[in-house]
C-alpha cells in the first residue's frame, strides 16, 4: 500500500495534468505491448486492432527503448518530460539528459551484461544519445502517433469528470474518487501498490498525471518539486453503448444537454432538444460551462451556447 500524506499546504497545491505525458506514454506502451497485464489498458476495446497492427516487429521499432522499459515497476525518470509539448521535443530533452543522471537512472535496471548501446548511453556517448533520440521518435511516429487522438480524447473526458467533481465537492471529493480501490483517509491517500511506502509531500503538493497505458499507479518523486502520481485512466466497458458511456460520466440528462449542442443553440432551443425545462437546461449549461465543455455568448437578453474543443473531444471520445 502506498500512503501519500498531505499537509494543509499540500491540499492547497493539488494539480491535475491536462494530458498524459507523451514520452512516458510512449515508454509505457512498449511495456503494454510486450507484456500485457491486467489493468485499464488491457480492457480497452479500441486497442484490439491497434495491438494486432503494431505488435509485430515491436523490438525492432522500439530499439534501445525496449531495453529501458522492464516488464514492470521502475522506469528511468528521463522518460518523463513534462515540459515538452510534442514527442520530438520530449525525445530531444531525454537525449540531452546529463550523463550523471543517465548513469544513476539506468543503474536500477540491473541489466547485466548491458548491451553496448545501453552501456554507452550510461556513459553519455554522443552516438548513444543520437540513437536514443532516433529510436524514440521512430517508435512514437510509427506506433503511438496513430493512437494519440484516442489517448487525448480519453484524457479529456476524464479531466471533465475531475473538474466537475472538484467544483461540486472540493479537493477532498477529487481525492476520494480518483480510482476504484483508492481511498482518501485524511490526511492520507491510500493507493494499492506493489510495495509499502509512506510518502510525505512536505508542502510541495501533488501533481496528478493521467495515463492511458499504465497498469497500476506509479510515482515520480523529486525533492524540489511536487510529487507526481501517475493514475491509470479508467477504461469504458466495451459492451456499453457510446451514449451510455457519456451518461455514466456526466449523468444522463447533462450528457443529453451536451450532445444537443452538437449544433449551437440558445437556452430555449437547448431545452426543447434535450426535453427538459428552460430552467433545467440553463442549470446544466452553467455546470458544463464551468467544466470548460461549452461557452456561452450573450447579446442583450439572448444567449448562444456552443461546444468548446474539449466538449467536441468528449463527444467524439464517447
PDB file of N, CA and C in Angstrom, residues 222-296:
ATOM      1  N   UNK A 222      10.503  13.988  -6.703  1.00  0.00           N
ATOM      2  CA  UNK A 222      11.570  14.977  -6.861  1.00  0.00           C
ATOM      3  C   UNK A 222      11.548  15.833  -5.598  1.00  0.00           C
ATOM      4  N   UNK A 223      12.622  15.831  -4.816  1.00  0.00           N
ATOM      5  CA  UNK A 223      12.616  16.586  -3.556  1.00  0.00           C
ATOM      6  C   UNK A 223      12.457  18.090  -3.734  1.00  0.00           C
ATOM      7  N   UNK A 224      12.577  18.574  -4.973  1.00  0.00           N
ATOM      8  CA  UNK A 224      12.459  20.016  -5.203  1.00  0.00           C
ATOM      9  C   UNK A 224      11.185  20.393  -5.951  1.00  0.00           C
ATOM     10  N   UNK A 225      10.297  19.436  -6.154  1.00  0.00           N
ATOM     11  CA  UNK A 225       9.096  19.715  -6.956  1.00  0.00           C
ATOM     12  C   UNK A 225       7.924  18.902  -6.407  1.00  0.00           C
ATOM     13  N   UNK A 226       6.700  19.208  -6.833  1.00  0.00           N
ATOM     14  CA  UNK A 226       5.560  18.400  -6.406  1.00  0.00           C
ATOM     15  C   UNK A 226       5.743  16.936  -6.807  1.00  0.00           C
ATOM     16  N   UNK A 227       5.324  16.042  -5.925  1.00  0.00           N
ATOM     17  CA  UNK A 227       5.344  14.620  -6.240  1.00  0.00           C
ATOM     18  C   UNK A 227       4.328  14.344  -7.349  1.00  0.00           C
ATOM     19  N   UNK A 228       4.709  13.503  -8.301  1.00  0.00           N
ATOM     20  CA  UNK A 228       3.830  13.163  -9.418  1.00  0.00           C
ATOM     21  C   UNK A 228       3.234  11.776  -9.170  1.00  0.00           C
ATOM     22  N   UNK A 229       1.912  11.697  -9.158  1.00  0.00           N
ATOM     23  CA  UNK A 229       1.215  10.425  -9.015  1.00  0.00           C
ATOM     24  C   UNK A 229       0.576  10.079 -10.354  1.00  0.00           C
ATOM     25  N   UNK A 230       1.046   9.008 -10.964  1.00  0.00           N
ATOM     26  CA  UNK A 230       0.532   8.576 -12.261  1.00  0.00           C
ATOM     27  C   UNK A 230      -0.660   7.666 -12.021  1.00  0.00           C
ATOM     28  N   UNK A 231      -1.780   8.057 -12.592  1.00  0.00           N
ATOM     29  CA  UNK A 231      -3.058   7.368 -12.335  1.00  0.00           C
ATOM     30  C   UNK A 231      -3.600   6.783 -13.636  1.00  0.00           C
ATOM     31  N   UNK A 232      -3.799   5.451 -13.683  1.00  0.00           N
ATOM     32  CA  UNK A 232      -4.363   4.855 -14.898  1.00  0.00           C
ATOM     33  C   UNK A 232      -5.745   5.433 -15.204  1.00  0.00           C
ATOM     34  N   UNK A 233      -5.960   5.837 -16.442  1.00  0.00           N
ATOM     35  CA  UNK A 233      -7.277   6.301 -16.851  1.00  0.00           C
ATOM     36  C   UNK A 233      -8.248   5.128 -16.830  1.00  0.00           C
ATOM     37  N   UNK A 234      -9.474   5.341 -16.356  1.00  0.00           N
ATOM     38  CA  UNK A 234     -10.444   4.242 -16.354  1.00  0.00           C
ATOM     39  C   UNK A 234     -10.806   3.839 -17.769  1.00  0.00           C
ATOM     40  N   UNK A 235     -11.083   2.574 -17.952  1.00  0.00           N
ATOM     41  CA  UNK A 235     -11.490   2.069 -19.260  1.00  0.00           C
ATOM     42  C   UNK A 235     -12.998   1.946 -19.312  1.00  0.00           C
ATOM     43  N   UNK A 236     -13.574   2.355 -20.435  1.00  0.00           N
ATOM     44  CA  UNK A 236     -15.009   2.180 -20.626  1.00  0.00           C
ATOM     45  C   UNK A 236     -15.311   0.713 -20.865  1.00  0.00           C
ATOM     46  N   UNK A 237     -16.483   0.289 -20.419  1.00  0.00           N
ATOM     47  CA  UNK A 237     -16.960  -1.063 -20.686  1.00  0.00           C
ATOM     48  C   UNK A 237     -17.225  -1.181 -22.182  1.00  0.00           C
ATOM     49  N   UNK A 238     -16.539  -2.095 -22.850  1.00  0.00           N
ATOM     50  CA  UNK A 238     -16.668  -2.176 -24.302  1.00  0.00           C
ATOM     51  C   UNK A 238     -18.034  -2.669 -24.734  1.00  0.00           C
ATOM     52  N   UNK A 239     -18.830  -3.225 -23.791  1.00  0.00           N
ATOM     53  CA  UNK A 239     -20.167  -3.678 -24.155  1.00  0.00           C
ATOM     54  C   UNK A 239     -21.191  -2.576 -23.983  1.00  0.00           C
ATOM     55  N   UNK A 240     -20.756  -1.422 -23.490  1.00  0.00           N
ATOM     56  CA  UNK A 240     -21.676  -0.326 -23.247  1.00  0.00           C
ATOM     57  C   UNK A 240     -21.828   0.529 -24.494  1.00  0.00           C
ATOM     58  N   UNK A 241     -23.039   0.980 -24.767  1.00  0.00           N
ATOM     59  CA  UNK A 241     -23.267   1.851 -25.911  1.00  0.00           C
ATOM     60  C   UNK A 241     -22.624   3.206 -25.662  1.00  0.00           C
ATOM     61  N   UNK A 242     -22.153   3.905 -26.723  1.00  0.00           N
ATOM     62  CA  UNK A 242     -21.486   5.200 -26.568  1.00  0.00           C
ATOM     63  C   UNK A 242     -22.286   6.183 -25.741  1.00  0.00           C
ATOM     64  N   UNK A 243     -23.595   6.288 -25.983  1.00  0.00           N
ATOM     65  CA  UNK A 243     -24.402   7.238 -25.225  1.00  0.00           C
ATOM     66  C   UNK A 243     -24.431   6.923 -23.752  1.00  0.00           C
ATOM     67  N   UNK A 244     -24.386   5.622 -23.420  1.00  0.00           N
ATOM     68  CA  UNK A 244     -24.387   5.236 -22.016  1.00  0.00           C
ATOM     69  C   UNK A 244     -23.088   5.603 -21.333  1.00  0.00           C
ATOM     70  N   UNK A 245     -21.965   5.547 -22.086  1.00  0.00           N
ATOM     71  CA  UNK A 245     -20.674   5.932 -21.517  1.00  0.00           C
ATOM     72  C   UNK A 245     -20.697   7.400 -21.106  1.00  0.00           C
ATOM     73  N   UNK A 246     -21.196   8.257 -22.003  1.00  0.00           N
ATOM     74  CA  UNK A 246     -21.255   9.680 -21.694  1.00  0.00           C
ATOM     75  C   UNK A 246     -22.231   9.934 -20.550  1.00  0.00           C
ATOM     76  N   UNK A 247     -23.316   9.178 -20.516  1.00  0.00           N
ATOM     77  CA  UNK A 247     -24.276   9.336 -19.429  1.00  0.00           C
ATOM     78  C   UNK A 247     -23.690   8.949 -18.086  1.00  0.00           C
ATOM     79  N   UNK A 248     -22.880   7.884 -18.078  1.00  0.00           N
ATOM     80  CA  UNK A 248     -22.246   7.471 -16.834  1.00  0.00           C
ATOM     81  C   UNK A 248     -21.235   8.494 -16.354  1.00  0.00           C
ATOM     82  N   UNK A 249     -20.631   9.196 -17.297  1.00  0.00           N
ATOM     83  CA  UNK A 249     -19.616  10.189 -16.954  1.00  0.00           C
ATOM     84  C   UNK A 249     -20.235  11.462 -16.391  1.00  0.00           C
ATOM     85  N   UNK A 250     -21.269  11.972 -17.054  1.00  0.00           N
ATOM     86  CA  UNK A 250     -21.824  13.277 -16.706  1.00  0.00           C
ATOM     87  C   UNK A 250     -23.201  13.198 -16.041  1.00  0.00           C
ATOM     88  N   UNK A 251     -23.866  12.049 -16.130  1.00  0.00           N
ATOM     89  CA  UNK A 251     -25.275  11.973 -15.778  1.00  0.00           C
ATOM     90  C   UNK A 251     -26.080  12.030 -17.071  1.00  0.00           C
ATOM     91  N   UNK A 252     -27.143  11.246 -17.156  1.00  0.00           N
ATOM     92  CA  UNK A 252     -27.849  11.101 -18.427  1.00  0.00           C
ATOM     93  C   UNK A 252     -28.403  12.429 -18.942  1.00  0.00           C
ATOM     94  N   UNK A 253     -29.017  13.212 -18.061  1.00  0.00           N
ATOM     95  CA  UNK A 253     -29.626  14.456 -18.533  1.00  0.00           C
ATOM     96  C   UNK A 253     -28.569  15.441 -19.002  1.00  0.00           C
ATOM     97  N   UNK A 254     -27.502  15.578 -18.228  1.00  0.00           N
ATOM     98  CA  UNK A 254     -26.452  16.520 -18.619  1.00  0.00           C
ATOM     99  C   UNK A 254     -25.753  16.057 -19.888  1.00  0.00           C
ATOM    100  N   UNK A 255     -25.568  14.744 -20.042  1.00  0.00           N
ATOM    101  CA  UNK A 255     -24.979  14.218 -21.264  1.00  0.00           C
ATOM    102  C   UNK A 255     -25.865  14.533 -22.467  1.00  0.00           C
ATOM    103  N   UNK A 256     -27.185  14.446 -22.258  1.00  0.00           N
ATOM    104  CA  UNK A 256     -28.122  14.749 -23.341  1.00  0.00           C
ATOM    105  C   UNK A 256     -28.058  16.233 -23.707  1.00  0.00           C
ATOM    106  N   UNK A 257     -27.927  17.080 -22.697  1.00  0.00           N
ATOM    107  CA  UNK A 257     -27.797  18.514 -22.947  1.00  0.00           C
ATOM    108  C   UNK A 257     -26.523  18.792 -23.742  1.00  0.00           C
ATOM    109  N   UNK A 258     -25.424  18.158 -23.325  1.00  0.00           N
ATOM    110  CA  UNK A 258     -24.159  18.370 -24.035  1.00  0.00           C
ATOM    111  C   UNK A 258     -24.277  17.901 -25.483  1.00  0.00           C
ATOM    112  N   UNK A 259     -24.835  16.709 -25.686  1.00  0.00           N
ATOM    113  CA  UNK A 259     -24.969  16.185 -27.047  1.00  0.00           C
ATOM    114  C   UNK A 259     -25.874  17.062 -27.902  1.00  0.00           C
ATOM    115  N   UNK A 260     -26.840  17.734 -27.260  1.00  0.00           N
ATOM    116  CA  UNK A 260     -27.760  18.602 -28.002  1.00  0.00           C
ATOM    117  C   UNK A 260     -27.063  19.823 -28.569  1.00  0.00           C
ATOM    118  N   UNK A 261     -25.856  20.096 -28.087  1.00  0.00           N
ATOM    119  CA  UNK A 261     -25.122  21.270 -28.564  1.00  0.00           C
ATOM    120  C   UNK A 261     -24.131  20.936 -29.669  1.00  0.00           C
ATOM    121  N   UNK A 262     -24.320  19.785 -30.312  1.00  0.00           N
ATOM    122  CA  UNK A 262     -23.520  19.499 -31.496  1.00  0.00           C
ATOM    123  C   UNK A 262     -23.705  20.624 -32.520  1.00  0.00           C
ATOM    124  N   UNK A 263     -24.909  21.238 -32.467  1.00  0.00           N
ATOM    125  CA  UNK A 263     -25.185  22.467 -33.208  1.00  0.00           C
ATOM    126  C   UNK A 263     -25.483  23.544 -32.179  1.00  0.00           C
ATOM    127  N   UNK A 264     -24.843  24.723 -32.232  1.00  0.00           N
ATOM    128  CA  UNK A 264     -25.075  25.767 -31.238  1.00  0.00           C
ATOM    129  C   UNK A 264     -26.558  26.092 -31.082  1.00  0.00           C
ATOM    130  N   UNK A 265     -26.933  26.484 -29.872  1.00  0.00           N
ATOM    131  CA  UNK A 265     -28.353  26.769 -29.605  1.00  0.00           C
ATOM    132  C   UNK A 265     -28.488  27.724 -28.442  1.00  0.00           C
ATOM    133  N   UNK A 266     -29.608  28.444 -28.411  1.00  0.00           N
ATOM    134  CA  UNK A 266     -29.976  29.235 -27.252  1.00  0.00           C
ATOM    135  C   UNK A 266     -30.551  28.329 -26.186  1.00  0.00           C
ATOM    136  N   UNK A 267     -30.819  28.882 -25.010  1.00  0.00           N
ATOM    137  CA  UNK A 267     -31.287  28.064 -23.899  1.00  0.00           C
ATOM    138  C   UNK A 267     -32.650  27.439 -24.175  1.00  0.00           C
ATOM    139  N   UNK A 268     -33.567  28.189 -24.781  1.00  0.00           N
ATOM    140  CA  UNK A 268     -34.902  27.648 -25.067  1.00  0.00           C
ATOM    141  C   UNK A 268     -34.816  26.500 -26.060  1.00  0.00           C
ATOM    142  N   UNK A 269     -34.044  26.685 -27.117  1.00  0.00           N
ATOM    143  CA  UNK A 269     -33.876  25.621 -28.108  1.00  0.00           C
ATOM    144  C   UNK A 269     -33.170  24.416 -27.492  1.00  0.00           C
ATOM    145  N   UNK A 270     -32.197  24.692 -26.660  1.00  0.00           N
ATOM    146  CA  UNK A 270     -31.480  23.613 -25.988  1.00  0.00           C
ATOM    147  C   UNK A 270     -32.432  22.791 -25.127  1.00  0.00           C
ATOM    148  N   UNK A 271     -33.324  23.477 -24.413  1.00  0.00           N
ATOM    149  CA  UNK A 271     -34.298  22.782 -23.571  1.00  0.00           C
ATOM    150  C   UNK A 271     -35.212  21.899 -24.420  1.00  0.00           C
ATOM    151  N   UNK A 272     -35.633  22.407 -25.575  1.00  0.00           N
ATOM    152  CA  UNK A 272     -36.506  21.624 -26.451  1.00  0.00           C
ATOM    153  C   UNK A 272     -35.784  20.386 -26.976  1.00  0.00           C
ATOM    154  N   UNK A 273     -34.535  20.567 -27.368  1.00  0.00           N
ATOM    155  CA  UNK A 273     -33.775  19.432 -27.901  1.00  0.00           C
ATOM    156  C   UNK A 273     -33.575  18.350 -26.844  1.00  0.00           C
ATOM    157  N   UNK A 274     -33.275  18.785 -25.629  1.00  0.00           N
ATOM    158  CA  UNK A 274     -32.964  17.828 -24.565  1.00  0.00           C
ATOM    159  C   UNK A 274     -34.207  17.318 -23.855  1.00  0.00           C
ATOM    160  N   UNK A 275     -35.369  17.945 -24.110  1.00  0.00           N
ATOM    161  CA  UNK A 275     -36.599  17.514 -23.474  1.00  0.00           C
ATOM    162  C   UNK A 275     -36.659  17.850 -21.999  1.00  0.00           C
ATOM    163  N   UNK A 276     -36.121  19.021 -21.634  1.00  0.00           N
ATOM    164  CA  UNK A 276     -36.137  19.466 -20.238  1.00  0.00           C
ATOM    165  C   UNK A 276     -36.689  20.882 -20.192  1.00  0.00           C
ATOM    166  N   UNK A 277     -36.924  21.377 -18.988  1.00  0.00           N
ATOM    167  CA  UNK A 277     -37.407  22.745 -18.844  1.00  0.00           C
ATOM    168  C   UNK A 277     -36.280  23.724 -19.154  1.00  0.00           C
ATOM    169  N   UNK A 278     -36.649  24.972 -19.434  1.00  0.00           N
ATOM    170  CA  UNK A 278     -35.649  26.008 -19.700  1.00  0.00           C
ATOM    171  C   UNK A 278     -34.746  26.202 -18.488  1.00  0.00           C
ATOM    172  N   UNK A 279     -35.343  26.174 -17.294  1.00  0.00           N
ATOM    173  CA  UNK A 279     -34.547  26.353 -16.077  1.00  0.00           C
ATOM    174  C   UNK A 279     -33.535  25.220 -15.906  1.00  0.00           C
ATOM    175  N   UNK A 280     -33.972  23.985 -16.210  1.00  0.00           N
ATOM    176  CA  UNK A 280     -33.059  22.838 -16.088  1.00  0.00           C
ATOM    177  C   UNK A 280     -31.946  22.924 -17.128  1.00  0.00           C
ATOM    178  N   UNK A 281     -32.314  23.314 -18.353  1.00  0.00           N
ATOM    179  CA  UNK A 281     -31.299  23.463 -19.397  1.00  0.00           C
ATOM    180  C   UNK A 281     -30.276  24.519 -19.011  1.00  0.00           C
ATOM    181  N   UNK A 282     -30.746  25.620 -18.438  1.00  0.00           N
ATOM    182  CA  UNK A 282     -29.846  26.691 -18.014  1.00  0.00           C
ATOM    183  C   UNK A 282     -28.909  26.217 -16.910  1.00  0.00           C
ATOM    184  N   UNK A 283     -29.470  25.436 -15.973  1.00  0.00           N
ATOM    185  CA  UNK A 283     -28.654  24.922 -14.870  1.00  0.00           C
ATOM    186  C   UNK A 283     -27.554  24.003 -15.385  1.00  0.00           C
ATOM    187  N   UNK A 284     -27.907  23.077 -16.296  1.00  0.00           N
ATOM    188  CA  UNK A 284     -26.900  22.165 -16.833  1.00  0.00           C
ATOM    189  C   UNK A 284     -25.882  22.914 -17.687  1.00  0.00           C
ATOM    190  N   UNK A 285     -26.321  23.924 -18.414  1.00  0.00           N
ATOM    191  CA  UNK A 285     -25.393  24.717 -19.219  1.00  0.00           C
ATOM    192  C   UNK A 285     -24.373  25.417 -18.333  1.00  0.00           C
ATOM    193  N   UNK A 286     -24.810  25.867 -17.174  1.00  0.00           N
ATOM    194  CA  UNK A 286     -23.898  26.529 -16.235  1.00  0.00           C
ATOM    195  C   UNK A 286     -22.799  25.579 -15.781  1.00  0.00           C
ATOM    196  N   UNK A 287     -23.177  24.334 -15.453  1.00  0.00           N
ATOM    197  CA  UNK A 287     -22.200  23.342 -14.999  1.00  0.00           C
ATOM    198  C   UNK A 287     -21.247  22.972 -16.139  1.00  0.00           C
ATOM    199  N   UNK A 288     -21.808  22.772 -17.333  1.00  0.00           N
ATOM    200  CA  UNK A 288     -20.974  22.408 -18.484  1.00  0.00           C
ATOM    201  C   UNK A 288     -20.013  23.531 -18.853  1.00  0.00           C
ATOM    202  N   UNK A 289     -20.472  24.772 -18.699  1.00  0.00           N
ATOM    203  CA  UNK A 289     -19.612  25.921 -18.982  1.00  0.00           C
ATOM    204  C   UNK A 289     -18.477  25.999 -17.960  1.00  0.00           C
ATOM    205  N   UNK A 290     -18.799  25.775 -16.693  1.00  0.00           N
ATOM    206  CA  UNK A 290     -17.767  25.824 -15.647  1.00  0.00           C
ATOM    207  C   UNK A 290     -16.745  24.707 -15.827  1.00  0.00           C
ATOM    208  N   UNK A 291     -17.173  23.582 -16.413  1.00  0.00           N
ATOM    209  CA  UNK A 291     -16.258  22.465 -16.660  1.00  0.00           C
ATOM    210  C   UNK A 291     -15.444  22.661 -17.931  1.00  0.00           C
ATOM    211  N   UNK A 292     -15.711  23.753 -18.669  1.00  0.00           N
ATOM    212  CA  UNK A 292     -14.956  24.037 -19.880  1.00  0.00           C
ATOM    213  C   UNK A 292     -15.425  23.276 -21.102  1.00  0.00           C
ATOM    214  N   UNK A 293     -16.653  22.720 -21.041  1.00  0.00           N
ATOM    215  CA  UNK A 293     -17.165  21.931 -22.161  1.00  0.00           C
ATOM    216  C   UNK A 293     -17.969  22.761 -23.154  1.00  0.00           C
ATOM    217  N   UNK A 294     -18.533  23.886 -22.696  1.00  0.00           N
ATOM    218  CA  UNK A 294     -19.272  24.771 -23.604  1.00  0.00           C
ATOM    219  C   UNK A 294     -18.880  26.211 -23.296  1.00  0.00           C
ATOM    220  N   UNK A 295     -19.176  27.074 -24.220  1.00  0.00           N
ATOM    221  CA  UNK A 295     -19.008  28.511 -23.994  1.00  0.00           C
ATOM    222  C   UNK A 295     -20.324  29.193 -24.327  1.00  0.00           C
ATOM    223  N   UNK A 296     -20.618  30.292 -23.668  1.00  0.00           N
ATOM    224  CA  UNK A 296     -21.891  30.990 -23.846  1.00  0.00           C
ATOM    225  C   UNK A 296     -21.635  32.436 -24.242  1.00  0.00           C
TER     226      UNK A 296
END
